[in-house]
Amino acid sequence: MPRTQKLLLVENVESLGIVGDIVNVRNGYARNFLLPRALATKPSDELIQQLQGKRAEAQKMLAEQRRMREGLSQKLQGVEIKLVRSCNDQGILYAAITQQDVSNELNAGGYAVKPRDVRINQVMKRIDTYEVHIRLDSDLDASVKVHVQADRKLDLHRDEPAAAPAAAEGAEGAAPADGEGRGEKKSKKGDKAAKGDAAPEAKAEKAEKGEGKFGGKAEKKAEAKPEKADKGEKKSKKA
């Protein structure tokens, strides 16, 4: 089953065609929009002939609309508008400028521009001057300037004095931290050196203790030998 079908427009349909046009549309678009609203029907030679007069009127209307858009496009060239908005002290808006905002201001100045005709190519959320394009037709493009201004006098240097002392305090706090870090490293090295010096002393003490033990045993053995010699002499005298 084909996904599209041909229909005859019996009314003008924006972005699709004018009355009397035969268009190829998707089945869903035809079933859910065009046919229920009686904007199109199945084409036939008889209906096409009946719609000739209505089609001629639609063509005249389109030509008139085209002339109006051309004239509007020429008038818009070089136009400048001003939008006053609330913002913080850095010039950042609390809400970005939209197509509707630009359209409303242009309409207030006598330029019939729809929101969809406004082309915003960047986020407009700062106090600044922007270039915005107005696309009235595929080949009709006008450029206007939008001056976004604050609703009060801005204090752009308000946060700078507070930021400078904070930076100085941060720098002062960083220096002792480095010194303390180095002092800690030196103290660790000193502890290691002290441990290194203490090691030979500990070994010497152990050696002295060892000598004391062995020396004491030797002395006891030496004292025991004369006692045994005295006992031997006594035995010999008795004999």
N, CA and C of each residue as an Amber inpcrd file, in Angstrom:
protein
   717
   0.8480000  -1.2010000   0.0000000   0.0000000   0.0000000   0.0000000
   0.8810000   1.2480000   0.0000000   0.6350000   2.1840000  -0.9280000
   1.4560000   3.4070000  -0.9860000   1.2560000   4.2680000   0.2610000
   2.3170000   4.9710000   0.6460000   2.2680000   5.8140000   1.8430000
   1.7680000   7.2250000   1.5520000   1.6570000   7.5830000   0.2880000
   1.1860000   8.9200000  -0.0870000  -0.0010000   8.8060000  -1.0400000
  -0.6890000   9.9350000  -1.2030000  -1.8200000   9.9800000  -2.1290000
  -1.9590000  11.3790000  -2.7140000  -2.5790000  11.4570000  -3.8650000
  -2.7970000  12.7420000  -4.5370000  -4.1790000  13.2690000  -4.1820000
  -4.1950000  14.5780000  -3.8280000  -5.4500000  15.2320000  -3.4810000
  -5.5530000  16.5630000  -4.2050000  -6.7860000  17.0070000  -4.4160000
  -7.0710000  18.3020000  -5.0280000  -7.4520000  19.2750000  -3.9190000
  -6.6940000  20.3820000  -3.8050000  -6.9930000  21.3730000  -2.7740000
  -8.2160000  22.1880000  -3.1840000  -9.1790000  22.2830000  -2.2770000
 -10.3700000  23.0800000  -2.5400000 -10.3180000  24.3940000  -1.7600000
  -9.2760000  24.5700000  -0.9470000  -9.0240000  25.8080000  -0.2160000
  -7.5190000  26.0660000  -0.2220000  -7.1520000  27.2930000   0.0730000
  -5.7220000  27.5990000   0.1960000  -5.1920000  26.9940000   1.5020000
  -4.0930000  26.2880000   1.4070000  -3.4580000  25.6750000   2.5810000
  -2.0330000  26.2060000   2.6690000  -1.7740000  26.9010000   3.7430000
  -0.4630000  27.5300000   3.9180000   0.6570000  26.4860000   3.8960000
   1.7170000  26.8280000   3.2070000   2.9010000  25.9730000   3.0620000
   2.6310000  24.7160000   2.2470000   1.4520000  24.6340000   1.6130000
   1.1530000  23.4700000   0.7830000   0.7330000  23.8660000  -0.6260000
  -0.2270000  24.7830000  -0.7520000  -0.6630000  25.1980000  -2.0770000
  -1.9330000  26.0210000  -2.0140000  -2.4180000  26.4100000  -3.2020000
  -3.6540000  27.1860000  -3.2800000  -4.7550000  26.3210000  -3.8800000
  -5.9620000  26.8440000  -3.8060000  -7.1020000  26.1190000  -4.3230000
  -6.8680000  25.7410000  -5.7880000  -7.2280000  24.5000000  -6.1330000
  -7.0390000  24.0200000  -7.5010000  -5.7300000  23.2790000  -7.7000000
  -4.8170000  23.3420000  -6.7390000  -3.5510000  22.6030000  -6.8570000
  -3.7850000  21.1240000  -6.5610000  -3.0910000  20.2840000  -7.2960000
  -3.0860000  18.8500000  -7.0020000  -1.7760000  18.5490000  -6.2820000
  -1.8870000  18.0670000  -5.0630000  -0.7020000  17.8680000  -4.2210000
  -0.5660000  16.3980000  -3.8420000   0.6700000  16.0090000  -3.5750000
   0.9750000  14.6460000  -3.1410000   1.3240000  14.6950000  -1.6490000
   0.4990000  14.1080000  -0.8090000   0.6830000  14.2020000   0.6460000
   0.6830000  12.8060000   1.2660000   1.1980000  12.7360000   2.4850000
   1.1920000  11.4740000   3.2190000  -0.2320000  11.0950000   3.6280000
  -0.4500000   9.8010000   3.7430000  -1.7820000   9.3110000   4.0810000
  -2.2670000   9.8530000   5.4240000  -1.3710000   9.8920000   6.4070000
  -1.7600000  10.3820000   7.7260000  -2.1660000  11.8450000   7.6980000
  -1.4400000  12.6730000   6.9400000  -1.7570000  14.0970000   6.8400000
  -3.1080000  14.2910000   6.1570000  -3.3580000  13.4810000   5.1340000
  -4.6390000  13.5660000   4.4240000  -5.7890000  13.1010000   5.3140000
  -5.5760000  11.9730000   5.9830000  -6.6490000  11.3680000   6.7810000
  -6.9760000  12.1820000   8.0340000  -5.9350000  12.7570000   8.6690000
  -6.1360000  13.4310000   9.9590000  -6.3470000  14.9400000   9.8620000
  -5.9680000  15.5420000   8.7270000  -6.0550000  17.0050000   8.6580000
  -6.8280000  17.4990000   7.4350000  -6.3420000  17.1740000   6.2550000
  -6.9270000  17.7590000   5.0370000  -8.3650000  17.3080000   4.7860000
  -8.6080000  16.0250000   4.8250000  -9.9460000  15.5170000   4.5060000
 -10.9820000  15.8640000   5.5790000 -10.6880000  15.7040000   6.8850000
 -11.6990000  16.0700000   7.8930000 -12.0730000  17.5450000   7.8750000
 -11.1450000  18.4270000   7.4770000 -11.4140000  19.8640000   7.4530000
 -11.9440000  20.3420000   6.0970000 -12.1860000  19.4040000   5.1960000
 -12.7130000  19.7280000   3.8570000 -11.8070000  20.6990000   3.1070000
 -10.5000000  20.5250000   3.2910000  -9.5240000  21.3600000   2.5860000
  -9.0820000  20.7270000   1.2760000  -9.3540000  19.4370000   1.1110000
  -8.9370000  18.7280000  -0.1000000  -9.8970000  17.5720000  -0.3540000
  -9.8240000  17.0560000  -1.5780000 -10.6720000  15.9310000  -1.9470000
  -9.9860000  15.1370000  -3.0520000 -10.5920000  14.0210000  -3.4150000
 -10.0340000  13.2360000  -4.5130000 -10.1710000  14.0290000  -5.8160000
  -9.1040000  14.1050000  -6.6070000  -9.1570000  14.9300000  -7.8220000
 -10.0320000  14.3060000  -8.9240000 -10.6730000  15.1920000  -9.6490000
 -11.4410000  14.7740000 -10.8300000 -11.4680000  15.9430000 -11.8050000
 -11.6310000  15.6510000 -13.0820000 -11.6410000  16.7090000 -14.0960000
 -12.7830000  17.6950000 -13.8580000 -13.9210000  17.1820000 -13.4260000
 -15.0810000  18.0410000 -13.2000000 -14.8100000  19.0400000 -12.0730000
 -14.2280000  18.5710000 -10.9750000 -13.9170000  19.4620000  -9.8510000
 -12.8530000  20.4860000 -10.2220000 -11.8880000  20.0650000 -11.0100000
 -10.8220000  20.9850000 -11.4320000 -11.4220000  22.1440000 -12.2290000
 -12.3650000  21.8420000 -13.1090000 -13.0120000  22.8860000 -13.9000000
 -13.8400000  23.8190000 -13.0090000 -14.5170000  23.2590000 -12.0350000
 -15.3500000  24.0630000 -11.1500000 -14.5290000  25.0340000 -10.2920000
 -13.3000000  24.6650000 -10.0250000 -12.4470000  25.4770000  -9.1480000
 -11.6010000  26.4990000  -9.9010000 -11.7460000  26.5940000 -11.2130000
 -10.9110000  27.5120000 -11.9970000 -11.1060000  28.9670000 -11.5650000
 -12.3490000  29.3860000 -11.3930000 -12.6120000  30.7740000 -11.0060000
 -12.0460000  31.0750000  -9.6170000 -12.2600000  30.1580000  -8.6980000
 -11.7410000  30.3390000  -7.3390000 -10.2170000  30.3580000  -7.3280000
  -9.6330000  29.5610000  -8.2190000  -8.1710000  29.5060000  -8.2930000
  -7.6150000  30.8260000  -8.8120000  -8.2840000  31.4390000  -9.7800000
  -7.8210000  32.7180000 -10.3340000  -7.8250000  33.7970000  -9.2480000
  -8.8610000  33.8080000  -8.4210000  -8.9140000  34.7760000  -7.3190000
  -7.7690000  34.5480000  -6.3250000  -7.4810000  33.2820000  -6.0580000
  -6.3910000  32.9600000  -5.1280000  -5.0490000  33.4140000  -5.6840000
  -4.8690000  33.2770000  -6.9860000  -3.6120000  33.7030000  -7.6080000
  -3.4360000  35.2180000  -7.5260000  -4.5410000  35.9590000  -7.7240000
  -4.4710000  37.4200000  -7.5920000  -4.1050000  37.8130000  -6.1550000
  -4.7100000  37.0940000  -5.2000000  -4.4260000  37.3840000  -3.8000000
  -2.9590000  37.1070000  -3.4740000  -2.4250000  36.0190000  -3.9990000
  -1.0180000  35.6880000  -3.7680000  -0.0960000  36.7400000  -4.3630000
  -0.4480000  37.2350000  -5.5480000   0.3740000  38.2660000  -6.1860000
   0.3670000  39.5420000  -5.3560000  -0.7990000  39.8860000  -4.8040000
  -0.8900000  41.0790000  -3.9590000  -0.0780000  40.9060000  -2.6770000
  -0.1680000  39.7370000  -2.0800000   0.6120000  39.4590000  -0.8700000
   2.1100000  39.5170000  -1.1580000   2.4770000  39.0440000  -2.3330000
   3.8890000  39.0880000  -2.7080000   4.3730000  40.5280000  -2.8170000
   3.5690000  41.3970000  -3.4290000   3.9550000  42.8080000  -3.5540000
   4.0740000  43.4590000  -2.1740000   3.1650000  43.1100000  -1.2850000
   3.2110000  43.6720000   0.0640000   4.4680000  43.2130000   0.8100000
   4.8220000  41.9620000   0.6510000   6.0220000  41.4480000   1.3200000
   7.2860000  42.0860000   0.7620000   7.3000000  42.2970000  -0.5440000
   8.4620000  42.9560000  -1.1520000   8.6200000  44.3760000  -0.6150000
   7.4780000  45.1020000  -0.5340000   7.5320000  46.4690000  -0.0080000
   7.9560000  46.4910000   1.4550000   7.4470000  45.5380000   2.2500000
   7.8090000  45.4710000   3.6620000   9.2890000  45.1450000   3.8360000
   9.7810000  44.2680000   2.9850000  11.1990000  43.9010000   3.0660000
  12.0970000  45.1130000   2.8130000  11.7140000  45.9380000   1.8590000
  12.4940000  47.1460000   1.5640000  12.4330000  48.1380000   2.7260000
  11.2510000  48.2780000   3.3300000  11.1090000  49.2060000   4.4560000
  11.9140000  48.7540000   5.6820000  12.0240000  47.4470000   5.8590000
  12.7130000  46.9180000   7.0340000  14.2290000  47.0690000   6.9690000
  14.7580000  47.2170000   5.7620000  16.2100000  47.3310000   5.6280000
  16.7190000  48.5460000   6.4030000  17.6390000  48.2980000   7.3410000
  18.2300000  49.3900000   8.1150000  17.4200000  49.8350000   9.3120000
  16.2860000  49.1970000   9.5760000  15.4650000  49.5700000  10.7300000
  16.1770000  49.1640000  12.0260000  16.0600000  50.0140000  13.0410000
  16.6430000  49.7280000  14.3510000  15.5530000  49.8470000  15.4110000
  15.5150000  48.8640000  16.2900000  14.5320000  48.8890000  17.3720000
  15.2550000  48.7780000  18.7170000  14.5800000  49.1870000  19.7670000
  15.1640000  49.1670000  21.1110000  14.2840000  48.3350000  22.0330000
  14.9150000  47.4170000  22.7480000  14.2250000  46.5960000  23.7320000
  14.8610000  46.8370000  25.0980000  14.0830000  47.2940000  26.0580000
  14.5790000  47.5690000  27.4130000  14.2180000  46.3840000  28.3010000
  15.2430000  45.8240000  28.9490000  15.0360000  44.6290000  29.7560000
  15.7750000  44.7180000  31.0940000  15.3360000  43.9310000  32.0480000
  16.0010000  43.8440000  33.3500000  17.1960000  42.9080000  33.2450000
  18.2700000  43.2510000  33.9780000  19.4880000  42.4450000  33.9320000
  20.2670000  42.6360000  35.2260000  21.3430000  41.8580000  35.4010000
  22.2030000  42.0410000  36.5700000  23.2820000  43.0700000  36.2520000
  24.2030000  43.3060000  37.1900000  25.2210000  44.3450000  36.9990000
  26.2520000  43.9770000  35.9410000  26.2870000  42.7230000  35.5280000
  27.1920000  42.3160000  34.4500000  26.5310000  42.4080000  33.0750000
  25.2860000  42.8750000  33.0220000  24.5990000  43.0490000  31.7510000
  23.9490000  41.7950000  31.2210000  23.7860000  40.7780000  32.0540000
  23.1470000  39.5340000  31.6230000  21.6540000  39.6170000  31.9210000
  20.8450000  39.3830000  30.8990000  19.3900000  39.4830000  31.0580000
  18.8500000  38.3320000  31.9000000  17.7610000  38.6040000  32.5770000
  17.1030000  37.5550000  33.3490000  16.2860000  36.6310000  32.4410000
  15.9670000  37.0860000  31.2340000  15.2530000  36.2630000  30.2540000
  15.7260000  36.6550000  28.8580000  15.9780000  35.6710000  28.0220000
  16.4960000  35.9280000  26.6800000  15.4300000  36.5790000  25.7910000
  15.8980000  37.3400000  24.7980000  14.9970000  37.9590000  23.8140000
  14.4810000  36.8730000  22.8730000  13.1940000  36.8840000  22.5870000
  12.5760000  35.8620000  21.7410000  12.0900000  36.4570000  20.4220000
  11.6580000  35.5760000  19.5280000  11.0820000  36.0090000  18.2530000
   9.8300000  36.8530000  18.4890000   9.0540000  36.4470000  19.4820000
   7.8280000  37.1890000  19.7930000   8.1520000  38.6100000  20.2390000
   9.2290000  38.7730000  21.0180000   9.6260000  40.1100000  21.4830000
   9.9550000  41.0220000  20.3080000  10.7400000  40.4960000  19.3640000
  11.1300000  41.2960000  18.1950000   9.9130000  41.6040000  17.3340000
   9.0510000  40.5980000  17.1320000   7.8460000  40.7900000  16.3230000
   6.9300000  41.8450000  16.9380000   6.7480000  41.7920000  18.2480000
   5.8780000  42.7680000  18.9190000   6.3960000  44.1890000  18.7440000
   7.7040000  44.3720000  18.8860000   8.2830000  45.7100000  18.7660000
   8.1790000  46.2350000  17.3340000   8.3960000  45.3470000  16.3580000
   8.2810000  45.7670000  14.9550000   6.8340000  46.1190000  14.6120000
   5.8900000  45.3280000  15.1090000   4.4770000  45.6250000  14.8590000
   4.0650000  46.9330000  15.5110000   4.6370000  47.2350000  16.6750000
   4.3470000  48.5080000  17.3330000   4.8490000  49.6830000  16.5060000
   5.8810000  49.4310000  15.6940000   6.4130000  50.4820000  14.8290000
   5.7630000  50.5280000  13.4580000   4.7570000  49.6670000  13.2290000
   4.0370000  49.6910000  11.9570000   4.5180000  48.6830000  10.9390000
   5.3320000  47.7210000  11.3600000   5.8380000  46.6910000  10.4400000
   5.1500000  45.3640000  10.7730000   4.3340000  44.8730000   9.8330000
   3.5670000  43.6470000  10.0630000   4.4610000  42.4210000   9.8870000
   5.1410000  42.0580000  10.9600000   6.0680000  40.9210000  10.9360000
   5.5700000  39.8640000  11.9180000   5.4400000  38.6380000  11.4460000
   5.0150000  37.5370000  12.3090000   6.2250000  36.9520000  13.0490000
   6.0090000  36.3720000  14.2180000   7.1300000  35.7850000  14.9670000
   7.9160000  34.7520000  14.1630000   7.2230000  33.9740000  13.3380000
   7.9190000  32.9430000  12.5610000   8.8150000  33.5310000  11.4760000
   8.5720000  34.8220000  11.1240000   9.4220000  35.4750000  10.1150000
  10.7460000  35.9530000  10.7030000  10.8340000  35.9960000  12.0300000
  12.0440000  36.4920000  12.7010000  13.0560000  35.3600000  12.8210000
  14.2710000  35.6170000  12.3780000  15.3420000  34.6200000  12.4410000
  16.4050000  35.0910000  13.4430000  16.4500000  34.4330000  14.5950000
  17.4540000  34.7440000  15.6180000  18.5160000  33.6580000  15.5650000
  19.7350000  34.0360000  15.1950000  20.8040000  33.0550000  15.0000000
  21.7030000  32.8820000  16.2150000  21.4540000  33.6240000  17.2830000
  22.2670000  33.5080000  18.4930000  21.4090000  33.8290000  19.7090000
  21.8670000  33.3830000  20.8600000  21.1320000  33.6510000  22.1000000
  21.2960000  35.1250000  22.4620000  20.1960000  35.8190000  22.5920000
  20.2100000  37.2540000  22.9130000  19.8960000  37.4200000  24.3920000
  20.9300000  37.3050000  25.2190000  20.7240000  37.3720000  26.6640000
  21.7030000  38.3260000  27.3370000  22.2270000  39.2890000  26.5790000
  23.1290000  40.2960000  27.1410000  22.7420000  41.6830000  26.6460000
  23.1590000  42.6900000  27.4010000  22.9790000  44.0660000  26.9490000
  23.9500000  44.2890000  25.7980000  23.4080000  44.4240000  24.5910000
  24.2580000  44.5260000  23.4010000  23.3830000  44.9090000  22.2110000
  24.0300000  45.0340000  21.0510000  23.3130000  45.2910000  19.7980000
  23.4220000  44.0530000  18.9190000  22.3000000  43.5770000  18.4220000
  22.2570000  42.3470000  17.6400000  21.6950000  42.6190000  16.2450000
  22.1350000  41.8010000  15.2970000  21.5800000  41.8570000  13.9400000
  20.6300000  40.6790000  13.7670000  19.3940000  40.9840000  13.4250000
  18.3620000  39.9610000  13.2780000  17.8110000  40.0150000  11.8600000
  17.5930000  38.8440000  11.2630000  17.0680000  38.7730000   9.8960000
  15.5630000  38.5060000   9.9230000  14.8650000  39.1830000   9.0230000
  13.4260000  38.9890000   8.8550000  13.2160000  38.3090000   7.5070000
  12.8080000  37.0340000   7.5360000  12.6090000  36.2550000   6.3180000
  11.1220000  36.2610000   5.9630000  10.7530000  37.1230000   5.0140000
   9.3490000  37.2530000   4.6130000   8.9580000  36.2630000   3.5320000
   9.9370000  35.7790000   2.8040000   9.7180000  34.7680000   1.7740000
  11.0520000  34.0810000   1.5370000  11.0540000  33.0430000   0.7350000
  12.2960000  32.2990000   0.5140000  13.3910000  33.1690000  -0.0810000
  12.9910000  34.2110000  -0.8320000  13.9810000  35.0880000  -1.4620000
  13.8810000  36.5320000  -0.9600000  13.1520000  36.7450000   0.1230000
  13.0070000  38.0870000   0.6870000  13.5460000  38.0930000   2.1200000
  14.6860000  38.7320000   2.3060000  15.3370000  38.7500000   3.6140000
  15.7620000  40.1800000   3.9480000  15.3390000  40.6580000   5.1030000
  15.7110000  42.0010000   5.5520000  16.4790000  41.8940000   6.8640000
  17.4270000  42.8130000   7.0560000  18.2490000  42.8160000   8.2660000
  17.9140000  44.0400000   9.1200000  17.6270000  43.8060000  10.3970000
  17.3290000  44.9030000  11.3230000  18.2660000  44.8000000  12.5270000
  18.4890000  45.9390000  13.1800000  19.3290000  45.9600000  14.3780000
  18.4460000  46.0550000  15.6170000  18.7880000  45.2370000  16.5920000
  18.0390000  45.2230000  17.8480000  18.9790000  45.6690000  18.9630000
  18.6740000  46.8210000  19.5580000  19.4820000  47.3430000  20.6620000
  18.8320000  46.9030000  21.9740000  19.4930000  46.0200000  22.6750000
  18.9910000  45.5570000  23.9730000  19.6340000  46.4210000  25.0510000
  18.8010000  47.1500000  25.7900000  19.2930000  48.0910000  26.7970000
  18.7610000  47.7320000  28.1790000  19.5210000  48.1430000  29.2070000
  19.1300000  47.8660000  30.5940000  18.0740000  48.8600000  31.0580000
  17.2560000  48.4290000  31.9880000  16.2080000  49.2990000  32.5270000
  16.7120000  50.1710000  33.6770000  18.0410000  50.1350000  33.9290000
  18.6400000  50.9580000  34.9780000  20.1160000  51.1480000  34.6600000
  20.7630000  52.0230000  35.4290000  22.1920000  52.2460000  35.2490000
  22.9570000  51.0980000  35.8940000  23.8970000  50.5280000  35.1300000
  24.6310000  49.3630000  35.6150000  25.8990000  49.7710000  36.3400000
  26.2150000  49.0500000  37.4170000  27.4670000  49.2360000  38.1570000
  28.3730000  48.0730000  37.7780000  29.0710000  48.2290000  36.6320000
  29.8550000  47.1270000  36.0770000  31.0480000  46.7550000  36.9420000
  31.5500000  47.7100000  37.7960000  32.7290000  47.4340000  38.6290000
  32.3450000  47.1100000  40.0650000  31.1150000  46.7560000  40.2540000
  30.6180000  46.5480000  41.6230000  31.3360000  45.3990000  42.3300000
  31.6270000  44.3240000  41.6350000  32.2160000  43.1500000  42.2710000
  33.7350000  43.1460000  42.2620000  34.3760000  44.1070000  41.5390000
  35.8320000  44.0720000  41.4090000  36.5490000  44.3370000  42.7250000
  36.2010000  45.3910000  43.5550000  36.9210000  45.6280000  44.8060000
  36.8480000  44.4430000  45.7540000  35.7180000  43.7910000  45.8060000
  35.5860000  42.6420000  46.6960000  36.4110000  41.4710000  46.2030000
  36.5490000  41.3710000  44.8890000  37.2910000  40.2510000  44.3220000
  38.7770000  40.4030000  44.5490000  39.2950000  41.6870000  44.5210000
  40.7320000  41.9130000  44.6710000  41.2340000  41.4980000  46.0460000
  40.6080000  41.9540000  47.1810000  41.0710000  41.4960000  48.4920000
  40.9810000  39.9920000  48.6490000  39.9420000  39.4120000  48.0770000
  39.7910000  37.9630000  48.1850000  40.9570000  37.2580000  47.5170000
  41.3820000  37.8030000  46.3520000  42.5120000  37.2120000  45.6440000
  43.7860000  37.3720000  46.4550000  43.9630000  38.5780000  47.1010000
  45.1590000  38.8210000  47.9140000  45.1940000  37.8760000  49.1030000
  44.0410000  37.6870000  49.7550000  43.9850000  36.7800000  50.8920000
  44.3240000  35.3650000  50.4690000  43.8530000  35.0010000  49.2840000
  44.1600000  33.6690000  48.7830000  45.6460000  33.4830000  48.5530000
  46.3080000  34.5620000  48.0290000  47.7440000  34.4870000  47.7710000
  48.5200000  34.4050000  49.0700000  48.0980000  35.2130000  50.1120000
  48.7840000  35.1860000  51.4010000  48.6030000  33.8340000  52.0780000
  47.4070000  33.3040000  51.9570000  47.1570000  32.0090000  52.5860000
  47.9320000  30.8940000  51.9200000  48.2260000  31.0640000  50.6310000
  48.9300000  30.0130000  49.9020000  50.3830000  29.9500000  50.3090000
  51.0340000  31.1370000  50.6260000  52.4630000  31.1670000  50.9380000
  52.7750000  30.4040000  52.2110000  52.0940000  30.6750000  53.3610000
  52.3790000  29.9150000  54.5710000  52.1270000  28.4350000  54.3760000
  51.1280000  28.1420000  53.5650000  50.8390000  26.7330000  53.3390000
  52.0320000  26.0520000  52.7050000  52.6790000  26.7610000  51.7320000
  53.8630000  26.1900000  51.0950000  54.9800000  26.0520000  52.1050000
  55.1700000  27.1180000  52.9620000  56.2330000  27.0810000  53.9620000
  56.0100000  25.9560000  54.9460000  54.7440000  25.8010000  55.3620000
  54.4470000  24.7320000  56.2940000  54.7270000  23.3810000  55.6710000
  54.3840000  23.2670000  54.3920000  54.6430000  22.0000000  53.7090000
  56.1220000  21.6860000  53.6660000  56.9280000  22.7320000  53.3610000
  58.3700000  22.5100000  53.3200000  58.9040000  22.1810000  54.6980000
  58.3720000  22.9160000  55.7620000  58.8150000  22.6440000  57.1300000
  58.5060000  21.2150000  57.5320000  57.3230000  20.7360000  57.1160000
  56.9640000  19.3650000  57.4410000  57.9050000  18.3780000  56.7770000
  58.2600000  18.6870000  55.5030000  59.1900000  17.7990000  54.8020000
  60.5380000  17.7700000  55.5130000  61.0320000  18.9940000  55.9350000
  62.3180000  19.0640000  56.6190000  62.2640000  18.3060000  57.9380000
  61.1450000  18.4750000  58.6940000  61.0400000  17.7870000  59.9810000
  61.0430000  16.2830000  59.7860000  60.4030000  15.8170000  58.7080000
  60.4080000  14.3840000  58.4240000  61.8190000  13.8970000  58.1290000
  62.5570000  14.7280000  57.3250000  63.9370000  14.3560000  57.0240000
  64.7660000  14.3310000  58.2950000  64.5480000  15.3420000  59.2230000
  65.2860000  15.3870000  60.4820000  64.9940000  14.1710000  61.3320000
  63.7220000  13.7380000  61.3460000  63.3660000  12.5470000  62.1200000
  64.0750000  11.3220000  61.5890000  64.1170000  11.2360000  60.2390000
  64.8110000  10.0940000  59.6430000  66.2900000  10.1130000  60.0040000
  66.9200000  11.3380000  59.9530000  68.3470000  11.4520000  60.2810000
  68.5740000  11.0840000  61.7340000  67.6680000  11.5350000  62.6300000
  67.8100000  11.2130000  64.0560000  67.7220000   9.7120000  64.2750000
  66.7780000   9.0940000  63.5490000  66.6660000   7.6420000  63.6540000
  67.9290000   6.9580000  63.1650000  68.5190000   7.5320000  62.0650000
  69.7590000   6.9640000  61.5290000  70.8870000   7.0760000  62.5330000
  70.9800000   8.2370000  63.2460000  72.0500000   8.4190000  64.2430000
  71.8070000   7.5230000  65.4440000  70.5520000   7.3310000  65.7930000
  70.2470000   6.5280000  66.9750000  70.5250000   5.0570000  66.7520000
  70.4580000   4.6240000  65.4920000  70.6600000   3.2050000  65.2010000
  72.0270000   2.7050000  65.6290000  73.1640000   3.3910000  65.2650000
  74.4890000   2.9100000  65.7060000  74.6060000   2.8980000  67.2120000
  74.0150000   3.9130000  67.9040000  74.1070000   3.9550000  69.3640000
  73.4000000   2.7500000  69.9710000  72.2300000   2.4330000  69.3930000
  71.4950000   1.2770000  69.9070000  72.2960000   0.0040000  69.7250000
  72.9510000  -0.1020000  68.5540000  73.7760000  -1.2890000  68.3070000
  74.9160000  -1.3760000  69.3010000  75.5370000  -0.1960000  69.6020000
  76.6650000  -0.1790000  70.5520000  76.1960000  -0.6160000  71.9280000
  74.9820000  -0.1390000  72.3440000  74.4580000  -0.5370000  73.6520000
  74.2200000  -2.0320000  73.7140000  73.6600000  -2.5650000  72.6070000
  73.4340000  -4.0090000  72.5730000  74.7490000  -4.7710000  72.6820000
  75.7950000  -4.2290000  71.9770000  77.1040000  -4.8910000  72.0190000
  77.6570000  -4.8750000  73.4250000  77.5180000  -3.7400000  74.1400000
  78.0230000  -3.6410000  75.5100000  77.2920000  -4.6060000  76.4230000
  75.9660000  -4.6840000  76.2320000  75.1940000  -5.6300000  77.0340000
  75.6590000  -7.0460000  76.7810000  75.9170000  -7.3070000  75.4980000
  76.3960000  -8.6510000  75.1630000  77.7280000  -8.9420000  75.8270000
  78.6390000  -7.9890000  75.7630000  79.9600000  -8.1740000  76.3770000
  79.8210000  -8.3630000  77.8700000  78.8740000  -7.5700000  78.4730000
  78.6670000  -7.6930000  79.9190000  78.2240000  -9.0880000  80.2900000
  77.3260000  -9.6530000  79.4980000  76.8330000 -10.9930000  79.7820000
  77.9480000 -12.0230000  79.6910000  78.6440000 -11.9600000  78.5250000
  79.7120000 -12.9480000  78.3130000  80.8490000 -12.7450000  79.2980000
  81.1540000 -11.4390000  79.6200000  82.2370000 -11.1480000  80.5790000
  81.9050000 -11.6890000  81.9420000  80.6630000 -11.5260000  82.3780000
  80.2480000 -11.9950000  83.6950000  80.3760000 -13.4970000  83.8050000
  79.9750000 -14.2150000  82.7780000  80.0690000 -15.6700000  82.7780000
  81.5160000 -16.1210000  82.8440000  82.3850000 -15.4150000  82.1090000
  83.8110000 -15.7870000  82.1110000  84.4230000 -15.5860000  83.4780000
  84.0450000 -14.4800000  84.1350000  84.5940000 -14.2070000  85.4610000
  84.1530000 -15.2690000  86.4500000  82.8640000 -15.6780000  86.3820000
  82.3600000 -16.7050000  87.2840000  83.1040000 -18.0100000  87.0840000
  83.3840000 -18.3580000  85.8020000  84.1140000 -19.5900000  85.5200000
  85.5280000 -19.5090000  86.0590000  86.1590000 -18.3300000  85.9010000
  87.5410000 -18.1570000  86.3800000  87.6040000 -18.2670000  87.8900000
  86.5620000 -17.7410000  88.6020000  86.5370000 -17.8240000  90.0630000
  86.3070000 -19.2560000  90.5230000  85.5230000 -20.0080000  89.7640000
  85.2310000 -21.3930000  90.1330000  86.4570000 -22.2790000  90.0490000
  87.3420000 -22.0390000  89.1030000  88.5270000 -22.8730000  88.9100000
  89.4640000 -22.8240000  90.1110000  89.8310000 -21.6820000  90.7130000
  90.6940000 -21.6550000  91.9050000  90.0880000 -22.4050000  93.0550000
  88.6870000 -22.3210000  93.1890000  88.0560000 -23.0540000  94.2790000
  88.3060000 -24.5370000  94.1260000  88.2040000 -25.0340000  92.8990000
  88.4400000 -26.4450000  92.6460000  89.8940000 -26.7950000  92.9350000
  90.7980000 -25.8850000  92.6200000  92.2310000 -26.1280000  92.8760000
  92.4940000 -26.2330000  94.3620000  91.8460000 -25.3840000  95.1880000
  92.0220000 -25.4270000  96.6450000  91.5460000 -26.7500000  97.2070000
  90.4090000 -27.2420000  96.7100000  89.8930000 -28.5290000  97.1560000
  90.8650000 -29.6530000  96.8370000  91.5260000 -29.5590000  95.7170000
  92.5070000 -30.5950000  95.3300000  93.6900000 -30.6110000  96.2660000
  94.1320000 -29.4510000  96.6560000  95.2820000 -29.3560000  97.5650000
  94.9420000 -29.9610000  98.9180000  93.7320000 -29.6940000  99.4290000
  93.3070000 -30.2480000 100.7130000  93.2940000 -31.7600000 100.6710000
  92.8170000 -32.3390000  99.5700000  92.7720000 -33.7880000  99.4290000
  94.1680000 -34.3760000  99.4490000  95.1140000 -33.7010000  98.8180000
  96.4930000 -34.2150000  98.7640000  97.1400000 -34.1910000 100.1350000
  96.8640000 -33.1930000 100.9660000  97.4260000 -33.1060000 102.3110000
  96.9090000 -34.2430000 103.1830000  95.6180000 -34.5660000 103.0870000
  95.0390000 -35.6500000 103.8530000  95.6910000 -36.9550000 103.4940000
  95.9380000 -37.1440000 102.2510000  96.5770000 -38.3690000 101.8150000
  97.9730000 -38.4530000 102.3700000
